[in-house]
Short mmCIF file of C-alpha atoms and ligand atoms in Angstrom, two decimals:
data_model
loop_
_atom_site.label_atom_id
_atom_site.label_comp_id
_atom_site.label_asym_id
_atom_site.label_seq_id
_atom_site.Cartn_x
_atom_site.Cartn_y
_atom_site.Cartn_z
CA MET A 1 30.29 33.21 58.31
CA PHE A 2 33.04 33.25 55.83
CA ASN A 3 36.07 31.25 56.59
CA GLU A 4 38.43 33.53 55.94
CA THR A 5 37.05 36.49 57.55
CA ALA A 6 35.74 34.26 60.52
CA LYS A 7 38.82 33.06 61.28
CA SER A 8 40.32 37.23 61.58
CA GLU A 9 37.50 38.32 63.64
CA GLY A 10 38.40 40.10 66.55
CA LYS A 11 42.00 38.25 65.94
CA GLY A 12 44.78 40.59 63.95
CA GLN A 13 44.97 39.91 60.27
CA VAL A 14 45.34 36.19 60.28
CA ALA A 15 48.13 34.66 57.36
CA PRO A 16 46.02 33.83 53.53
CA TYR A 17 45.93 29.76 53.86
CA VAL A 18 49.84 28.12 52.23
CA PRO A 19 49.33 24.47 50.40
CA THR A 20 50.55 22.02 52.00
CA ARG A 21 50.84 19.71 49.04
CA PRO A 22 51.76 21.20 45.54
CA PRO A 23 48.98 21.54 43.07
CA LEU A 24 46.70 19.21 42.02
CA GLN A 25 47.81 19.68 37.54
CA ASP A 26 47.85 17.89 34.64
CA ARG A 27 50.52 17.56 32.01
CA PHE A 28 49.81 19.64 29.84
CA GLY A 29 50.63 22.55 32.80
CA ARG A 30 46.81 23.49 33.01
CA THR A 31 46.34 23.77 37.24
CA PHE A 32 42.74 22.43 39.17
CA ASP A 33 41.96 24.49 41.47
CA TYR A 34 37.97 23.89 42.32
CA VAL A 35 36.31 21.40 42.61
CA ARG A 36 31.57 19.96 41.91
CA ILE A 37 31.21 17.54 44.76
CA ALA A 38 27.81 15.27 44.07
CA VAL A 39 26.35 14.23 47.12
CA ILE A 40 23.22 11.85 46.15
CA GLU A 41 21.71 10.76 43.03
CA GLN A 42 18.10 10.99 44.07
CA CYS A 43 16.45 13.73 43.69
CA ASN A 44 12.13 15.92 44.17
CA LEU A 45 12.24 17.33 39.83
CA ARG A 46 12.36 14.59 36.94
CA CYS A 47 13.52 16.09 33.98
CA THR A 48 12.75 15.40 30.53
CA TYR A 49 16.58 16.23 30.05
CA CYS A 50 18.45 14.99 32.96
CA MET A 51 16.56 11.49 34.69
CA PRO A 52 13.63 9.06 33.08
CA GLU A 53 10.28 9.36 34.98
CA GLU A 54 10.93 5.06 36.02
CA GLY A 55 12.74 3.22 37.40
CA VAL A 56 16.06 4.99 37.39
CA GLN A 57 18.56 2.53 39.57
CA PHE A 58 19.89 4.72 41.97
CA LYS A 59 22.85 2.69 43.45
CA GLU A 60 22.13 1.63 47.24
CA LYS A 61 22.14 4.32 50.63
CA ASP A 62 26.32 2.82 51.39
CA MET A 63 27.48 3.03 48.23
CA VAL A 64 27.12 6.73 48.09
CA LEU A 65 30.77 8.44 49.90
CA ARG A 66 29.04 9.49 53.77
CA SER A 67 29.72 12.78 55.68
CA ASN A 68 33.07 12.43 56.37
CA GLU A 69 33.89 10.98 52.70
CA ILE A 70 33.39 13.36 51.46
CA GLU A 71 34.52 15.88 54.37
CA ARG A 72 38.12 14.66 53.94
CA VAL A 73 38.13 14.84 49.70
CA ILE A 74 37.75 18.79 50.73
CA LYS A 75 39.98 18.47 52.86
CA VAL A 76 42.88 16.39 50.91
CA LEU A 77 42.05 18.90 47.92
CA ALA A 78 41.99 22.27 48.99
CA SER A 79 45.74 21.05 51.42
CA MET A 80 46.47 20.60 47.47
CA GLY A 81 45.15 24.49 46.42
CA VAL A 82 41.85 23.20 46.13
CA LYS A 83 40.32 26.48 46.35
CA LYS A 84 36.25 26.36 45.31
CA VAL A 85 33.59 23.68 46.59
CA ARG A 86 30.31 23.22 44.85
CA PHE A 87 28.04 20.88 46.37
CA THR A 88 24.85 19.24 44.05
CA GLY A 89 23.92 16.31 42.57
CA GLY A 90 21.10 14.58 42.11
CA GLU A 91 19.13 17.30 44.78
CA PRO A 92 21.94 18.55 47.02
CA LEU A 93 19.03 19.65 49.21
CA VAL A 94 17.39 16.53 49.60
CA ARG A 95 20.59 15.13 51.41
CA PRO A 96 19.40 15.81 55.12
CA ASP A 97 23.73 16.19 56.10
CA ILE A 98 24.07 19.41 53.36
CA VAL A 99 23.97 22.41 55.83
CA ASP A 100 26.71 20.63 58.35
CA LEU A 101 28.23 19.56 54.59
CA VAL A 102 28.86 23.26 53.59
CA LYS A 103 29.23 24.68 57.35
CA TYR A 104 33.07 21.93 56.26
CA ALA A 105 33.66 23.47 53.35
CA VAL A 106 33.50 26.98 54.66
CA ASN A 107 35.90 26.13 57.42
CA THR A 108 38.27 24.46 55.72
CA PRO A 109 41.41 26.19 55.51
CA GLY A 110 41.89 27.24 52.13
CA ILE A 111 39.45 26.84 50.05
CA LYS A 112 37.02 30.55 49.21
CA GLY A 113 33.88 29.62 48.04
CA VAL A 114 31.16 27.95 48.16
CA HIS A 115 29.30 27.22 45.91
CA LEU A 116 25.47 24.98 45.39
CA THR A 117 22.98 23.72 43.01
CA THR A 118 19.49 23.21 43.20
CA ASN A 119 16.80 23.20 41.39
CA GLY A 120 15.71 25.99 43.86
CA ILE A 121 12.65 23.33 45.51
CA LEU A 122 13.03 23.46 48.75
CA PHE A 123 15.50 25.88 48.67
CA PRO A 124 12.77 28.70 50.69
CA LYS A 125 13.27 26.09 53.26
CA PHE A 126 17.61 25.64 53.64
CA ALA A 127 18.38 29.28 51.97
CA GLU A 128 18.81 31.00 56.12
CA PRO A 129 20.42 28.09 57.52
CA LEU A 130 22.55 27.49 54.38
CA ARG A 131 23.37 31.19 54.12
CA LYS A 132 24.73 31.78 57.96
CA ALA A 133 26.31 28.23 57.25
CA GLY A 134 28.79 30.71 55.39
CA LEU A 135 27.61 29.16 51.29
CA THR A 136 29.21 31.70 48.43
CA GLY A 137 27.65 31.18 46.11
CA VAL A 138 24.54 29.14 44.48
CA ASN A 139 23.11 28.47 40.87
CA ILE A 140 18.96 27.87 41.22
CA SER A 141 17.94 25.60 37.42
CA LEU A 142 14.47 27.27 35.93
CA ASP A 143 14.36 26.55 32.38
CA THR A 144 10.92 27.93 31.80
CA LEU A 145 8.55 31.59 32.95
CA HIS A 146 5.56 29.52 32.49
CA GLU A 147 4.01 26.67 34.84
CA ASP A 148 2.60 24.88 32.22
CA LYS A 149 5.73 24.21 30.90
CA PHE A 150 7.01 23.89 33.76
CA GLU A 151 5.64 20.54 34.28
CA GLN A 152 6.07 19.69 31.35
CA ILE A 153 9.96 19.97 32.07
CA THR A 154 10.39 18.47 35.39
CA ARG A 155 7.62 16.23 35.11
CA ARG A 156 6.43 17.61 38.82
CA LYS A 157 4.80 21.20 39.78
CA GLY A 158 6.68 23.52 41.74
CA ILE A 159 7.58 27.14 39.98
CA GLY A 160 6.57 28.98 42.12
CA LYS A 161 9.46 27.89 45.16
CA VAL A 162 11.59 27.73 42.25
CA MET A 163 10.71 31.78 42.02
CA GLU A 164 10.02 32.41 45.15
CA SER A 165 13.94 30.41 45.68
CA ILE A 166 15.61 33.58 43.49
CA GLU A 167 13.17 36.50 45.49
CA MET A 168 15.01 34.57 48.85
CA ALA A 169 18.54 34.50 47.09
CA VAL A 170 18.83 37.50 46.12
CA ALA A 171 17.16 39.40 48.88
CA LEU A 172 19.60 36.92 51.87
CA GLY A 173 21.85 38.82 50.33
CA PHE A 174 23.84 35.68 49.08
CA PRO A 175 26.88 37.02 47.08
CA ARG A 176 26.65 35.11 43.98
CA VAL A 177 23.01 34.35 42.75
CA LYS A 178 22.68 33.19 39.44
CA VAL A 179 19.75 30.62 37.46
CA ASN A 180 20.81 28.47 34.76
CA VAL A 181 18.88 27.36 32.25
CA VAL A 182 19.33 24.99 29.59
CA LEU A 183 18.20 26.21 26.45
CA MET A 184 16.60 23.55 24.14
CA ARG A 185 15.42 23.94 20.83
CA GLY A 186 11.37 23.86 20.09
CA PHE A 187 11.00 23.63 23.96
CA ASN A 188 12.45 27.06 25.52
CA GLU A 189 13.90 29.10 23.42
CA ASN A 190 11.72 31.40 23.07
CA GLU A 191 11.57 32.48 26.23
CA LEU A 192 15.65 33.05 25.52
CA ILE A 193 14.47 37.22 25.84
CA ASP A 194 12.35 36.39 28.98
CA PHE A 195 15.09 34.60 30.95
CA CYS A 196 17.95 37.64 29.97
CA GLU A 197 15.33 39.88 31.21
CA LEU A 198 14.88 39.03 35.08
CA THR A 199 18.28 40.40 34.62
CA LYS A 200 16.75 43.97 34.15
CA ASP A 201 16.36 44.48 37.85
CA LYS A 202 17.48 41.69 39.08
CA ALA A 203 21.34 41.20 40.28
CA VAL A 204 21.66 37.58 38.41
CA THR A 205 23.85 35.90 35.90
CA VAL A 206 20.57 34.25 33.80
CA ARG A 207 23.66 31.10 32.47
CA PHE A 208 22.02 29.43 28.98
CA ILE A 209 23.77 26.57 29.43
CA GLU A 210 23.81 24.12 26.07
CA PHE A 211 21.85 20.76 26.22
CA MET A 212 24.24 17.83 26.71
CA PRO A 213 23.62 14.34 25.52
CA PHE A 214 23.20 12.72 29.04
CA ASP A 215 19.47 11.79 28.69
CA ALA A 216 18.16 9.23 29.72
CA HIS A 217 16.02 9.77 26.56
CA GLN A 218 18.50 10.29 24.46
CA ILE A 219 16.35 12.91 23.10
CA TRP A 220 19.65 14.65 21.93
CA GLU A 221 20.21 12.44 19.83
CA SER A 222 16.78 13.17 17.07
CA GLY A 223 18.91 16.87 17.11
CA GLN A 224 15.99 18.61 16.92
CA HIS A 225 16.89 20.75 20.47
CA PHE A 226 20.31 21.48 20.02
CA ALA A 227 20.56 25.45 20.26
CA SER A 228 24.84 26.18 19.99
CA ALA A 229 25.99 28.30 21.81
CA ALA A 230 26.77 30.51 18.96
CA ASP A 231 22.22 30.04 18.16
CA LEU A 232 22.62 31.70 21.53
CA THR A 233 24.77 34.68 22.10
CA GLY A 234 23.80 35.87 17.10
CA GLN A 235 20.48 36.36 18.83
CA ILE A 236 21.33 38.20 22.33
CA GLU A 237 23.79 40.32 20.73
CA SER A 238 20.80 41.39 17.74
CA HIS A 239 18.24 41.69 20.27
CA TYR A 240 20.46 43.95 22.47
CA LYS A 241 22.02 45.86 20.05
CA GLY A 242 25.24 47.72 21.28
CA ILE A 243 25.35 45.24 24.63
CA LYS A 244 28.40 44.80 26.43
CA GLU A 245 30.56 42.01 27.52
CA ALA A 246 31.34 41.88 31.56
CA SER A 247 33.50 39.45 32.80
CA GLY A 248 32.35 35.94 34.48
CA THR A 249 33.86 33.13 35.39
CA ARG A 250 36.63 30.81 33.21
CA THR A 251 33.25 28.46 31.74
CA GLU A 252 31.31 31.50 31.35
CA HIS A 253 32.84 32.40 27.85
CA HIS A 254 30.02 35.13 27.00
CA ILE A 255 28.81 37.41 29.49
CA TYR A 256 27.28 40.20 28.52
CA GLN A 257 25.64 42.78 30.83
CA ALA A 258 22.50 44.72 29.09
CA PRO A 259 22.75 48.81 29.61
CA GLY A 260 21.67 49.77 32.50
CA TYR A 261 20.40 46.60 33.28
CA ALA A 262 20.90 44.68 37.75
CA GLY A 263 22.42 41.16 36.62
CA LYS A 264 24.95 39.37 33.22
CA ILE A 265 23.80 36.79 31.28
CA ALA A 266 26.15 34.39 29.60
CA VAL A 267 26.26 31.60 27.59
CA ILE A 268 28.42 27.91 28.13
CA PRO A 269 29.75 26.07 25.76
CA ALA A 270 28.70 23.08 27.69
CA PHE A 271 28.21 20.60 24.26
CA THR A 272 30.77 22.91 21.76
CA ARG A 273 33.56 22.62 24.17
CA SER A 274 35.08 25.98 23.46
CA LEU A 275 35.99 25.74 27.15
CA CYS A 276 38.47 22.77 27.79
CA GLY A 277 41.16 24.90 27.65
CA ASN A 278 40.11 27.24 30.99
CA CYS A 279 39.51 24.13 32.77
CA SER A 280 39.98 23.63 36.46
CA ARG A 281 37.53 21.61 37.15
CA ILE A 282 37.50 18.31 39.10
CA ARG A 283 34.74 16.56 39.66
CA VAL A 284 33.65 14.06 41.76
CA THR A 285 30.72 11.63 41.44
CA ALA A 286 28.02 10.41 44.45
CA ASP A 287 29.33 7.22 44.18
CA GLY A 288 33.00 8.77 44.57
CA SER A 289 34.59 8.19 41.73
CA ILE A 290 36.58 11.03 40.49
CA MET A 291 36.69 12.46 36.51
CA ASN A 292 38.40 14.67 35.51
CA CYS A 293 36.97 14.95 31.84
CA LEU A 294 32.78 15.81 30.93
CA TYR A 295 33.00 13.33 28.72
CA SER A 296 36.12 10.91 30.22
CA GLU A 297 33.96 7.46 31.09
CA GLU A 298 37.68 6.49 32.84
CA PRO A 299 37.45 5.19 36.78
CA TYR A 300 39.28 6.55 39.21
CA LEU A 301 37.68 5.12 42.30
CA LEU A 302 37.98 7.52 45.50
CA LYS A 303 35.34 5.70 47.08
CA ASP A 304 37.17 2.59 47.39
CA VAL A 305 40.66 3.63 48.49
CA MET A 306 39.29 5.33 50.62
CA ARG A 307 37.45 2.49 52.47
CA LYS A 308 40.00 0.35 51.80
CA GLY A 309 42.21 1.97 54.01
CA GLY A 310 44.46 4.57 52.26
CA THR A 311 45.98 6.94 53.48
CA ASP A 312 45.45 10.81 52.45
CA GLU A 313 48.31 10.17 50.89
CA ASP A 314 46.44 7.92 48.49
CA VAL A 315 43.65 9.68 47.92
CA GLU A 316 45.74 12.58 46.41
CA ALA A 317 48.04 10.32 44.73
CA LEU A 318 45.69 8.63 42.43
CA PHE A 319 43.38 12.38 41.71
CA ARG A 320 47.22 12.97 40.94
CA LYS A 321 46.52 10.17 38.58
CA ALA A 322 43.36 11.05 37.19
CA PHE A 323 44.67 14.52 36.05
CA GLY A 324 48.08 13.07 35.09
CA GLU A 325 45.92 11.13 32.30
CA LYS A 326 43.28 13.83 32.06
CA HIS A 327 43.27 14.29 27.70
CA ILE A 328 43.71 18.40 25.93
CA ASP A 329 39.87 17.77 25.97
CA GLY A 330 36.38 17.04 25.70
CA PHE A 331 36.00 15.84 22.36
CA GLU A 332 39.52 14.05 23.68
CA SER A 333 38.02 12.30 25.92
CA LYS A 334 35.39 11.28 24.41
CA LYS A 335 36.46 9.80 20.89
CA ALA A 336 39.85 8.33 24.17
CA ALA A 337 36.58 6.31 25.81
CA SER A 338 35.49 4.30 22.45
CA ILE A 339 38.49 2.96 21.90
CA LYS A 340 39.00 1.68 25.33
CA ALA A 341 34.88 0.77 24.58
CA LYS A 342 34.96 -0.75 20.59
CA VAL A 343 32.71 1.70 20.97
CA ASN A 344 31.70 4.80 18.14
CA VAL A 345 32.23 8.15 19.60
CA SER A 346 29.08 8.63 18.61
CA ASP A 347 27.08 5.58 21.43
CA ILE A 348 30.09 7.16 23.91
CA SER A 349 26.95 9.08 26.36
CA ARG A 350 24.43 6.92 25.51
CA ASN A 351 25.76 4.92 28.38
CA ARG A 352 25.06 7.53 31.55
CA SER A 353 21.96 7.07 31.67
CA SER A 354 22.13 10.66 33.85
CA MET A 355 24.09 14.11 34.52
CA THR A 356 22.86 12.58 38.26
CA GLN A 357 25.11 10.95 39.08
CA ILE A 358 27.91 13.05 38.31
CA GLY A 359 26.14 17.15 38.96
CA GLY A 360 25.84 18.62 35.82
N1 LIG B 401 19.22 18.32 40.84
C1 LIG B 401 20.18 20.26 40.47
C2 LIG B 401 19.24 21.20 40.04
O1 LIG B 401 19.16 20.77 38.18
O2 LIG B 401 20.14 22.15 39.98
C3 LIG B 401 21.60 19.97 40.51
C4 LIG B 401 21.98 18.59 39.78
S1 LIG B 401 21.51 19.48 37.99
C5 LIG B 401 22.45 17.61 37.61
C6 LIG B 401 22.86 20.16 37.22
C7 LIG B 401 22.80 20.99 36.36
O3 LIG B 401 23.06 19.93 35.60
C8 LIG B 401 21.30 21.54 36.01
O4 LIG B 401 21.75 22.58 35.81
C9 LIG B 401 20.84 21.10 34.91
O5 LIG B 401 20.19 21.46 34.55
C10 LIG B 401 21.62 20.47 34.28
N2 LIG B 401 21.49 19.24 32.86
C11 LIG B 401 21.55 18.57 33.49
N3 LIG B 401 21.71 17.88 32.55
C12 LIG B 401 21.77 18.82 31.04
C13 LIG B 401 22.08 18.23 30.58
N4 LIG B 401 21.41 16.62 29.22
N5 LIG B 401 23.00 19.06 29.57
C14 LIG B 401 22.58 20.49 29.91
N6 LIG B 401 22.81 20.54 31.77
C15 LIG B 401 21.46 19.37 32.45
FE1 LIG B 402 17.11 16.41 39.35
FE2 LIG B 402 18.69 18.21 38.39
FE3 LIG B 402 18.29 16.03 36.86
FE4 LIG B 402 16.51 18.13 36.71
S1 LIG B 402 18.60 18.88 36.22
S2 LIG B 402 15.90 15.43 37.34
S3 LIG B 402 16.24 18.94 39.24
S4 LIG B 402 18.47 16.47 38.97
#
């Protein structure tokens, strides 16, 4: 049961939560009220654009944030006005305490939405407990509607489970169900309209995400697979004549609904970065670092602060430092990282072996 409602049930109206600490803002006046927490690096798939097939150096268990540390981060951030939590990974459903983490977040005063990004393989097993725990949104990643291509992209079987997950998420009435598609030229670009057609009968948002250069094999580098948001919106608009703009989240810059369709279509310019001005995201990596931007390489070692006996005020201070130093956009973040590392800007994301440390 969703927290604000739960608290008001049978007890009359509950006063809205007032954060006890000032909001988290940067020097440009932007407010950050949405945290994405990668709870694990491990994954049960090996998507080619994310992880190598073998030889991934996962951190030892003790190097990853423990449940009580994740809970503390949520509690402190909620007291700073954070309203939305997303659990991601790696594959968050591989972490044994994920339902308890969701419950904790749902019951934290001030948190209004708790979401999860999953590859959908284990979701059918967890769907009901997650719904009962109060999860408000689920993003299910699926890059193709064809079994053979699914195996090619993920290096594993399981498309049936992912399709089942989408159906279950809708049937169980999760308030927000989204399908994340990384659109790549030469891989799945020809499925753009087939994916859009999923929104005809299903009340889901299909989101096309630009391919970003955080892939272990650097297939991004070849330049052959990148499809820009501008390309994708062009194709959508020319296929669905008269398609209307719809409302979406801050990063769903291009969002549409085809006439008479149940769901929505969104395009996320994750690489071309026209969304930076609207960013409200705080990222916490599985090994407990704060990231003030997806393209930043500055380490803010939150886990160390907590494990060295830091107080909640120390945790708050590190978030303020990280966001006090945030750059205006992802291009500037990358430039700053290249100057510090004394390498070319184009070499910056190369150091990162995978999105599994960051969680997307
Ligand atoms: N395992 C879960 C999943 O796949 O949904 C959660 C973690 S995954 C890193 C989060 C999102 O990042 C997924 O939607 C995935 O498709 C996306 N992603 C991973 N690598 C990417 C890349 N190089 N470019 C764009 N999106 C990427
Ligand atoms: Fe695993 Fe998600 Fe990365 Fe695919 S995108 S390998 S499912 S973490």
